């Protein structure tokens, strides 16, 4: 078998066609760069011995390797490729580190990025959310609503003319920097970025785009604005003051002495009230209605007798009967709006000379207050069993064996810690 063919073109330069030793097919003609036949033969001999210069950097490659590339290119030219085929080829090149990102001109990835992102956070229509729920993961309507709001405000104006498969890491980097230039806090920027990066990573895993442009992006760091927390003396003065709404008063008292979340407080019904403990089985959201508590786990929390009395008093006043919510509102099937609890707290704080907004105090601040006060007297693991914070996995194995003892201990300590604020006066 001949190893090469040599011929001269009209410009007088000799070109060589090397032969694939396995198939006998000629490779693409390659210029020897000379008009001398003898020099051309020497150049061919050098190629056969040391390798054929290829690519922009003229890297020597063996005849076999060069023939392999020729075979791949020849097959691509002759094969009827579609968008999915192109995507597979691009992903293979990406996996081998040969390209960064490429956009396929047809196929699913060519859809509008803004329209794709809009559907992605539509709770009723999103395939991503349907998949999460099918696998037992928790994702609430409120989370989707907040993500959609961030999409409308920040992502849609910036990416209105981009397709899904055209988004690059540089696009995302420049977008995040523009958010920082607008003075947004690091935590806010990270939340905004998650709206799009979650979508893009999912699209890559589903094979809709050739590469994941979110890889290598760096989160913004910096101190988030901390929630304010009252001192024990301030809390004592607060609960000794006049409140305009007894539901807001009882809700703050409950959260202060149990560390319960706002949604967990709103979801309480009379059937959840035990002799010495509350069964925290649900949380309430205006978007989702009744749902499982955060982390999907029901729990029991110690209930101080004085606080239990206030809850039962509200239950007796409930116009919807024993089946209604303890913190009842104007509708039978819904508790009071969470804003009433916050407004009541802020009004009471103003009455004792504390500006809630200036101090950063919100209803959730009671959860921090409870954890801080109890952590002074008990271990973090003991407290987390009651608050519902996720603790170390090793405790999960024997949680059922320590819960009764833990409840009793936390309840005893709680009675001591919160004794000074359990001095009630009537509220309007």
GROMACS .gro file of C-alpha atoms in nm:
model
  428
    1UNK     CA    1   0.000   0.000   0.000
    2UNK     CA    2   0.132   0.344  -0.091
    3UNK     CA    3   0.200   0.571   0.206
    4UNK     CA    4   0.136   0.898   0.024
    5UNK     CA    5   0.058   1.071  -0.306
    6UNK     CA    6   0.240   1.385  -0.418
    7UNK     CA    7   0.117   1.641  -0.672
    8UNK     CA    8   0.181   2.002  -0.771
    9UNK     CA    9  -0.097   2.261  -0.779
   10UNK     CA   10  -0.130   2.558  -1.013
   11UNK     CA   11   0.064   2.780  -0.775
   12UNK     CA   12   0.363   2.548  -0.808
   13UNK     CA   13   0.347   2.423  -0.446
   14UNK     CA   14   0.367   2.047  -0.385
   15UNK     CA   15   0.081   1.895  -0.181
   16UNK     CA   16   0.091   1.553  -0.018
   17UNK     CA   17  -0.203   1.320   0.044
   18UNK     CA   18  -0.102   1.077   0.317
   19UNK     CA   19  -0.279   0.741   0.325
   20UNK     CA   20  -0.472   0.603   0.623
   21UNK     CA   21  -0.282   0.278   0.696
   22UNK     CA   22  -0.599   0.107   0.824
   23UNK     CA   23  -0.849   0.198   0.551
   24UNK     CA   24  -0.624   0.284   0.257
   25UNK     CA   25  -0.814   0.610   0.211
   26UNK     CA   26  -0.627   0.930   0.132
   27UNK     CA   27  -0.630   1.209   0.393
   28UNK     CA   28  -0.695   1.570   0.303
   29UNK     CA   29  -0.416   1.713   0.091
   30UNK     CA   30  -0.158   1.903   0.294
   31UNK     CA   31   0.082   2.168   0.166
   32UNK     CA   32   0.454   2.095   0.193
   33UNK     CA   33   0.524   2.466   0.155
   34UNK     CA   34   0.783   2.417  -0.119
   35UNK     CA   35   0.805   2.417  -0.501
   36UNK     CA   36   1.096   2.172  -0.493
   37UNK     CA   37   1.004   1.805  -0.531
   38UNK     CA   38   1.313   1.693  -0.335
   39UNK     CA   39   1.231   1.929  -0.045
   40UNK     CA   40   0.868   1.810  -0.054
   41UNK     CA   41   0.984   1.445  -0.024
   42UNK     CA   42   1.203   1.537   0.273
   43UNK     CA   43   0.908   1.713   0.438
   44UNK     CA   44   0.687   1.404   0.389
   45UNK     CA   45   0.956   1.179   0.536
   46UNK     CA   46   0.977   1.408   0.841
   47UNK     CA   47   0.598   1.392   0.884
   48UNK     CA   48   0.594   1.013   0.869
   49UNK     CA   49   0.873   0.994   1.126
   50UNK     CA   50   0.790   1.273   1.374
   51UNK     CA   51   0.423   1.345   1.319
   52UNK     CA   52   0.202   1.569   1.108
   53UNK     CA   53   0.166   1.932   1.227
   54UNK     CA   54  -0.203   2.002   1.295
   55UNK     CA   55  -0.420   2.281   1.428
   56UNK     CA   56  -0.334   2.644   1.490
   57UNK     CA   57  -0.037   2.562   1.712
   58UNK     CA   58   0.097   2.305   1.461
   59UNK     CA   59   0.111   2.030   1.719
   60UNK     CA   60   0.266   1.710   1.567
   61UNK     CA   61   0.021   1.421   1.551
   62UNK     CA   62   0.088   1.065   1.438
   63UNK     CA   63  -0.049   0.949   1.105
   64UNK     CA   64  -0.292   0.719   1.283
   65UNK     CA   65  -0.425   1.002   1.503
   66UNK     CA   66  -0.459   1.238   1.207
   67UNK     CA   67  -0.641   0.966   1.015
   68UNK     CA   68  -0.880   0.919   1.306
   69UNK     CA   69  -0.974   1.288   1.306
   70UNK     CA   70  -1.027   1.271   0.931
   71UNK     CA   71  -1.263   0.977   0.977
   72UNK     CA   72  -1.467   1.166   1.237
   73UNK     CA   73  -1.498   1.474   1.017
   74UNK     CA   74  -1.585   1.266   0.711
   75UNK     CA   75  -1.858   1.085   0.906
   76UNK     CA   76  -2.005   1.415   1.029
   77UNK     CA   77  -2.017   1.553   0.677
   78UNK     CA   78  -2.199   1.249   0.543
   79UNK     CA   79  -2.440   1.190   0.835
   80UNK     CA   80  -2.775   1.364   0.864
   81UNK     CA   81  -2.734   1.528   1.206
   82UNK     CA   82  -3.016   1.692   1.404
   83UNK     CA   83  -3.007   1.928   1.705
   84UNK     CA   84  -2.999   1.643   1.957
   85UNK     CA   85  -2.702   1.485   1.778
   86UNK     CA   86  -2.521   1.819   1.778
   87UNK     CA   87  -2.591   1.859   2.148
   88UNK     CA   88  -2.442   1.518   2.224
   89UNK     CA   89  -2.129   1.601   2.027
   90UNK     CA   90  -2.090   1.937   2.199
   91UNK     CA   91  -2.140   1.782   2.543
   92UNK     CA   92  -1.874   1.522   2.470
   93UNK     CA   93  -1.630   1.797   2.373
   94UNK     CA   94  -1.727   1.991   2.687
   95UNK     CA   95  -1.673   1.686   2.910
   96UNK     CA   96  -1.324   1.648   2.765
   97UNK     CA   97  -1.246   2.010   2.844
   98UNK     CA   98  -1.202   2.105   2.478
   99UNK     CA   99  -1.467   2.379   2.470
  100UNK     CA  100  -1.628   2.602   2.730
  101UNK     CA  101  -1.985   2.647   2.606
  102UNK     CA  102  -2.159   2.632   2.269
  103UNK     CA  103  -2.512   2.701   2.151
  104UNK     CA  104  -2.696   2.460   1.922
  105UNK     CA  105  -2.894   2.655   1.662
  106UNK     CA  106  -3.205   2.436   1.679
  107UNK     CA  107  -3.378   2.211   1.929
  108UNK     CA  108  -3.522   2.261   2.278
  109UNK     CA  109  -3.239   2.487   2.392
  110UNK     CA  110  -3.331   2.760   2.144
  111UNK     CA  111  -3.640   2.868   2.337
  112UNK     CA  112  -3.652   3.212   2.497
  113UNK     CA  113  -3.464   3.204   2.827
  114UNK     CA  114  -3.712   3.444   2.984
  115UNK     CA  115  -4.013   3.232   2.883
  116UNK     CA  116  -3.837   2.916   3.001
  117UNK     CA  117  -3.755   3.077   3.335
  118UNK     CA  118  -4.111   3.200   3.374
  119UNK     CA  119  -4.251   2.848   3.331
  120UNK     CA  120  -3.980   2.706   3.553
  121UNK     CA  121  -4.114   2.897   3.857
  122UNK     CA  122  -4.482   2.854   3.771
  123UNK     CA  123  -4.598   2.622   4.049
  124UNK     CA  124  -4.876   2.470   3.841
  125UNK     CA  125  -4.687   2.427   3.512
  126UNK     CA  126  -4.321   2.370   3.604
  127UNK     CA  127  -4.173   2.027   3.517
  128UNK     CA  128  -3.899   2.098   3.773
  129UNK     CA  129  -4.150   2.146   4.055
  130UNK     CA  130  -4.353   1.844   3.942
  131UNK     CA  131  -4.035   1.637   3.958
  132UNK     CA  132  -3.945   1.768   4.305
  133UNK     CA  133  -4.288   1.693   4.445
  134UNK     CA  134  -4.295   1.347   4.284
  135UNK     CA  135  -3.972   1.260   4.464
  136UNK     CA  136  -4.106   1.374   4.800
  137UNK     CA  137  -3.910   1.699   4.819
  138UNK     CA  138  -4.069   2.004   4.978
  139UNK     CA  139  -4.116   2.315   4.766
  140UNK     CA  140  -4.386   2.561   4.860
  141UNK     CA  141  -4.596   2.802   4.661
  142UNK     CA  142  -4.453   3.092   4.858
  143UNK     CA  143  -4.100   3.002   4.747
  144UNK     CA  144  -4.220   2.992   4.386
  145UNK     CA  145  -4.404   3.322   4.424
  146UNK     CA  146  -4.094   3.494   4.563
  147UNK     CA  147  -3.878   3.341   4.290
  148UNK     CA  148  -4.123   3.460   4.024
  149UNK     CA  149  -4.116   3.811   4.172
  150UNK     CA  150  -3.734   3.818   4.156
  151UNK     CA  151  -3.752   3.687   3.801
  152UNK     CA  152  -3.991   3.965   3.695
  153UNK     CA  153  -3.792   4.240   3.861
  154UNK     CA  154  -3.435   4.142   3.781
  155UNK     CA  155  -3.394   3.857   3.531
  156UNK     CA  156  -3.659   3.943   3.272
  157UNK     CA  157  -3.529   4.293   3.184
  158UNK     CA  158  -3.168   4.175   3.166
  159UNK     CA  159  -3.221   3.863   2.949
  160UNK     CA  160  -3.527   3.949   2.742
  161UNK     CA  161  -3.355   3.880   2.407
  162UNK     CA  162  -3.149   3.574   2.504
  163UNK     CA  163  -3.219   3.208   2.424
  164UNK     CA  164  -3.176   2.937   2.684
  165UNK     CA  165  -2.874   2.783   2.515
  166UNK     CA  166  -2.695   3.114   2.464
  167UNK     CA  167  -2.647   3.199   2.834
  168UNK     CA  168  -2.279   3.195   2.928
  169UNK     CA  169  -2.097   3.210   3.258
  170UNK     CA  170  -1.978   3.558   3.158
  171UNK     CA  171  -2.342   3.667   3.116
  172UNK     CA  172  -2.420   3.548   3.467
  173UNK     CA  173  -2.108   3.705   3.612
  174UNK     CA  174  -2.184   4.044   3.456
  175UNK     CA  175  -2.546   4.022   3.572
  176UNK     CA  176  -2.444   3.951   3.931
  177UNK     CA  177  -2.197   4.239   3.927
  178UNK     CA  178  -2.468   4.473   3.800
  179UNK     CA  179  -2.681   4.377   4.099
  180UNK     CA  180  -2.392   4.462   4.329
  181UNK     CA  181  -2.343   4.795   4.151
  182UNK     CA  182  -2.706   4.877   4.231
  183UNK     CA  183  -2.628   4.850   4.600
  184UNK     CA  184  -2.805   4.523   4.678
  185UNK     CA  185  -2.687   4.331   4.984
  186UNK     CA  186  -2.486   4.010   4.929
  187UNK     CA  187  -2.764   3.789   5.067
  188UNK     CA  188  -3.017   3.953   4.834
  189UNK     CA  189  -2.791   3.906   4.531
  190UNK     CA  190  -2.743   3.537   4.611
  191UNK     CA  191  -3.120   3.485   4.635
  192UNK     CA  192  -3.175   3.661   4.304
  193UNK     CA  193  -2.900   3.462   4.134
  194UNK     CA  194  -3.045   3.132   4.260
  195UNK     CA  195  -3.363   3.198   4.061
  196UNK     CA  196  -3.170   3.163   3.735
  197UNK     CA  197  -2.885   2.933   3.829
  198UNK     CA  198  -3.123   2.666   3.961
  199UNK     CA  199  -3.306   2.675   3.628
  200UNK     CA  200  -2.989   2.657   3.417
  201UNK     CA  201  -2.837   2.368   3.614
  202UNK     CA  202  -3.161   2.174   3.579
  203UNK     CA  203  -3.175   2.243   3.204
  204UNK     CA  204  -2.822   2.105   3.170
  205UNK     CA  205  -2.904   1.790   3.368
  206UNK     CA  206  -3.208   1.738   3.144
  207UNK     CA  207  -2.992   1.762   2.830
  208UNK     CA  208  -3.154   2.085   2.709
  209UNK     CA  209  -2.826   2.278   2.692
  210UNK     CA  210  -2.475   2.160   2.614
  211UNK     CA  211  -2.300   2.297   2.922
  212UNK     CA  212  -2.382   2.426   3.268
  213UNK     CA  213  -2.289   2.797   3.271
  214UNK     CA  214  -2.332   2.819   3.648
  215UNK     CA  215  -2.021   2.610   3.720
  216UNK     CA  216  -1.751   2.826   3.872
  217UNK     CA  217  -1.978   3.114   3.973
  218UNK     CA  218  -1.886   3.256   4.313
  219UNK     CA  219  -2.147   3.356   4.569
  220UNK     CA  220  -2.131   3.701   4.722
  221UNK     CA  221  -2.017   3.712   5.081
  222UNK     CA  222  -2.075   3.970   5.347
  223UNK     CA  223  -2.267   4.018   5.666
  224UNK     CA  224  -2.643   4.000   5.627
  225UNK     CA  225  -2.857   4.235   5.823
  226UNK     CA  226  -2.916   4.058   6.152
  227UNK     CA  227  -3.258   4.036   6.309
  228UNK     CA  228  -3.290   4.231   6.628
  229UNK     CA  229  -3.345   4.051   6.956
  230UNK     CA  230  -3.487   4.199   7.276
  231UNK     CA  231  -3.306   4.178   7.606
  232UNK     CA  232  -3.475   3.988   7.892
  233UNK     CA  233  -3.563   4.316   8.063
  234UNK     CA  234  -3.716   4.456   7.744
  235UNK     CA  235  -3.922   4.139   7.696
  236UNK     CA  236  -4.041   4.161   8.056
  237UNK     CA  237  -4.148   4.523   8.005
  238UNK     CA  238  -4.316   4.437   7.675
  239UNK     CA  239  -4.540   4.165   7.816
  240UNK     CA  240  -4.627   4.380   8.115
  241UNK     CA  241  -4.755   4.656   7.884
  242UNK     CA  242  -5.095   4.710   7.724
  243UNK     CA  243  -5.157   4.536   7.388
  244UNK     CA  244  -5.431   4.629   7.142
  245UNK     CA  245  -5.499   4.273   7.022
  246UNK     CA  246  -5.499   3.975   7.256
  247UNK     CA  247  -5.431   3.737   6.967
  248UNK     CA  248  -5.110   3.924   6.885
  249UNK     CA  249  -5.022   3.923   7.255
  250UNK     CA  250  -5.077   3.548   7.296
  251UNK     CA  251  -4.893   3.472   6.971
  252UNK     CA  252  -4.583   3.665   7.081
  253UNK     CA  253  -4.596   3.505   7.423
  254UNK     CA  254  -4.620   3.159   7.265
  255UNK     CA  255  -4.334   3.222   7.021
  256UNK     CA  256  -4.120   3.374   7.296
  257UNK     CA  257  -4.157   3.072   7.525
  258UNK     CA  258  -4.144   2.794   7.264
  259UNK     CA  259  -3.937   2.924   6.971
  260UNK     CA  260  -4.216   2.834   6.727
  261UNK     CA  261  -4.214   2.977   6.376
  262UNK     CA  262  -4.483   3.220   6.259
  263UNK     CA  263  -4.652   2.964   6.033
  264UNK     CA  264  -4.652   2.705   6.313
  265UNK     CA  265  -4.820   2.950   6.549
  266UNK     CA  266  -5.087   3.035   6.292
  267UNK     CA  267  -5.161   2.666   6.223
  268UNK     CA  268  -5.244   2.576   6.585
  269UNK     CA  269  -5.583   2.427   6.667
  270UNK     CA  270  -5.735   2.324   6.998
  271UNK     CA  271  -5.663   1.957   6.928
  272UNK     CA  272  -5.289   2.038   6.927
  273UNK     CA  273  -5.293   2.163   7.286
  274UNK     CA  274  -5.191   1.898   7.539
  275UNK     CA  275  -5.162   1.918   7.915
  276UNK     CA  276  -4.791   1.998   7.917
  277UNK     CA  277  -4.693   2.016   7.552
  278UNK     CA  278  -4.804   2.135   7.211
  279UNK     CA  279  -4.811   1.909   6.908
  280UNK     CA  280  -4.658   2.109   6.624
  281UNK     CA  281  -4.795   1.916   6.327
  282UNK     CA  282  -4.858   2.188   6.070
  283UNK     CA  283  -4.749   2.524   5.942
  284UNK     CA  284  -4.970   2.774   5.765
  285UNK     CA  285  -4.884   2.983   5.462
  286UNK     CA  286  -5.110   3.222   5.277
  287UNK     CA  287  -4.986   3.061   4.953
  288UNK     CA  288  -4.987   2.693   5.052
  289UNK     CA  289  -5.249   2.677   5.326
  290UNK     CA  290  -5.183   2.406   5.586
  291UNK     CA  291  -4.864   2.211   5.525
  292UNK     CA  292  -4.600   2.020   5.718
  293UNK     CA  293  -4.361   2.218   5.940
  294UNK     CA  294  -4.030   2.324   5.792
  295UNK     CA  295  -3.803   2.024   5.734
  296UNK     CA  296  -4.119   1.812   5.708
  297UNK     CA  297  -4.106   1.688   6.067
  298UNK     CA  298  -4.376   1.718   6.334
  299UNK     CA  299  -4.254   1.769   6.690
  300UNK     CA  300  -4.368   1.841   7.046
  301UNK     CA  301  -4.276   2.151   7.243
  302UNK     CA  302  -4.316   2.210   7.619
  303UNK     CA  303  -4.612   2.434   7.703
  304UNK     CA  304  -4.596   2.649   8.015
  305UNK     CA  305  -4.924   2.648   8.214
  306UNK     CA  306  -4.968   3.025   8.189
  307UNK     CA  307  -4.928   3.018   7.811
  308UNK     CA  308  -5.163   2.721   7.782
  309UNK     CA  309  -5.425   2.920   7.969
  310UNK     CA  310  -5.400   3.206   7.719
  311UNK     CA  311  -5.438   2.967   7.426
  312UNK     CA  312  -5.746   2.801   7.576
  313UNK     CA  313  -5.892   3.144   7.643
  314UNK     CA  314  -5.861   3.225   7.273
  315UNK     CA  315  -6.011   2.886   7.188
  316UNK     CA  316  -6.318   2.969   7.400
  317UNK     CA  317  -6.354   3.304   7.224
  318UNK     CA  318  -6.322   3.147   6.878
  319UNK     CA  319  -6.645   3.217   6.683
  320UNK     CA  320  -6.586   2.911   6.465
  321UNK     CA  321  -6.589   2.658   6.748
  322UNK     CA  322  -6.332   2.397   6.855
  323UNK     CA  323  -6.246   2.309   6.495
  324UNK     CA  324  -6.126   2.661   6.416
  325UNK     CA  325  -5.776   2.800   6.439
  326UNK     CA  326  -5.661   2.925   6.779
  327UNK     CA  327  -5.549   3.250   6.614
  328UNK     CA  328  -5.872   3.295   6.425
  329UNK     CA  329  -5.936   3.556   6.160
  330UNK     CA  330  -6.241   3.668   5.964
  331UNK     CA  331  -6.275   3.343   5.766
  332UNK     CA  332  -6.358   2.996   5.897
  333UNK     CA  333  -6.089   2.812   5.703
  334UNK     CA  334  -5.804   3.062   5.752
  335UNK     CA  335  -5.621   3.190   6.058
  336UNK     CA  336  -5.544   3.555   6.118
  337UNK     CA  337  -5.303   3.719   5.871
  338UNK     CA  338  -4.943   3.714   5.990
  339UNK     CA  339  -4.926   4.092   5.946
  340UNK     CA  340  -5.164   4.131   6.242
  341UNK     CA  341  -4.914   3.954   6.466
  342UNK     CA  342  -4.627   4.172   6.344
  343UNK     CA  343  -4.828   4.493   6.368
  344UNK     CA  344  -4.938   4.404   6.721
  345UNK     CA  345  -4.578   4.339   6.823
  346UNK     CA  346  -4.454   4.664   6.669
  347UNK     CA  347  -4.731   4.868   6.835
  348UNK     CA  348  -4.655   4.717   7.176
  349UNK     CA  349  -4.283   4.783   7.130
  350UNK     CA  350  -4.355   5.143   7.037
  351UNK     CA  351  -4.555   5.170   7.360
  352UNK     CA  352  -4.242   5.101   7.563
  353UNK     CA  353  -4.021   5.323   7.351
  354UNK     CA  354  -3.865   5.070   7.112
  355UNK     CA  355  -3.860   5.129   6.736
  356UNK     CA  356  -3.900   4.778   6.592
  357UNK     CA  357  -3.786   4.872   6.241
  358UNK     CA  358  -3.480   5.057   6.363
  359UNK     CA  359  -3.383   4.760   6.584
  360UNK     CA  360  -3.467   4.506   6.313
  361UNK     CA  361  -3.718   4.324   6.533
  362UNK     CA  362  -3.978   4.108   6.357
  363UNK     CA  363  -4.204   3.828   6.477
  364UNK     CA  364  -3.938   3.570   6.391
  365UNK     CA  365  -3.709   3.749   6.640
  366UNK     CA  366  -3.887   3.555   6.915
  367UNK     CA  367  -3.735   3.236   6.777
  368UNK     CA  368  -3.388   3.384   6.815
  369UNK     CA  369  -3.477   3.514   7.161
  370UNK     CA  370  -3.590   3.170   7.274
  371UNK     CA  371  -3.284   2.993   7.135
  372UNK     CA  372  -3.048   3.248   7.292
  373UNK     CA  373  -3.209   3.230   7.636
  374UNK     CA  374  -3.232   2.852   7.641
  375UNK     CA  375  -2.881   2.803   7.505
  376UNK     CA  376  -2.754   2.970   7.821
  377UNK     CA  377  -2.889   2.680   8.025
  378UNK     CA  378  -2.898   2.377   7.794
  379UNK     CA  379  -2.702   2.212   7.513
  380UNK     CA  380  -2.771   2.308   7.152
  381UNK     CA  381  -2.894   1.956   7.078
  382UNK     CA  382  -3.149   1.967   7.359
  383UNK     CA  383  -3.285   2.298   7.238
  384UNK     CA  384  -3.289   2.198   6.870
  385UNK     CA  385  -3.513   1.901   6.951
  386UNK     CA  386  -3.780   2.148   7.056
  387UNK     CA  387  -3.723   2.430   6.805
  388UNK     CA  388  -3.710   2.195   6.507
  389UNK     CA  389  -3.366   2.306   6.394
  390UNK     CA  390  -3.181   2.026   6.219
  391UNK     CA  391  -2.925   1.874   6.456
  392UNK     CA  392  -2.649   1.624   6.397
  393UNK     CA  393  -2.755   1.302   6.228
  394UNK     CA  394  -2.621   1.086   6.511
  395UNK     CA  395  -2.903   1.207   6.736
  396UNK     CA  396  -3.168   1.094   6.489
  397UNK     CA  397  -3.098   0.731   6.567
  398UNK     CA  398  -3.221   0.757   6.924
  399UNK     CA  399  -3.439   1.068   6.918
  400UNK     CA  400  -3.750   0.873   7.013
  401UNK     CA  401  -3.584   0.747   7.331
  402UNK     CA  402  -3.488   1.088   7.464
  403UNK     CA  403  -3.786   1.298   7.361
  404UNK     CA  404  -3.993   1.252   7.678
  405UNK     CA  405  -3.702   1.323   7.909
  406UNK     CA  406  -3.588   1.611   7.691
  407UNK     CA  407  -3.935   1.767   7.690
  408UNK     CA  408  -3.955   1.755   8.067
  409UNK     CA  409  -3.610   1.908   8.107
  410UNK     CA  410  -3.672   2.184   7.852
  411UNK     CA  411  -4.007   2.261   8.011
  412UNK     CA  412  -3.851   2.291   8.359
  413UNK     CA  413  -3.576   2.519   8.237
  414UNK     CA  414  -3.824   2.721   8.033
  415UNK     CA  415  -4.037   2.786   8.338
  416UNK     CA  416  -3.730   2.926   8.514
  417UNK     CA  417  -3.603   3.127   8.218
  418UNK     CA  418  -3.936   3.288   8.128
  419UNK     CA  419  -4.075   3.319   8.479
  420UNK     CA  420  -4.020   3.695   8.490
  421UNK     CA  421  -4.232   3.764   8.182
  422UNK     CA  422  -4.524   3.542   8.283
  423UNK     CA  423  -4.690   3.819   8.479
  424UNK     CA  424  -4.995   3.897   8.279
  425UNK     CA  425  -5.220   4.198   8.272
  426UNK     CA  426  -5.537   4.238   8.072
  427UNK     CA  427  -5.519   4.347   7.708
  428UNK     CA  428  -5.775   4.552   7.521
   0.00000   0.00000   0.00000
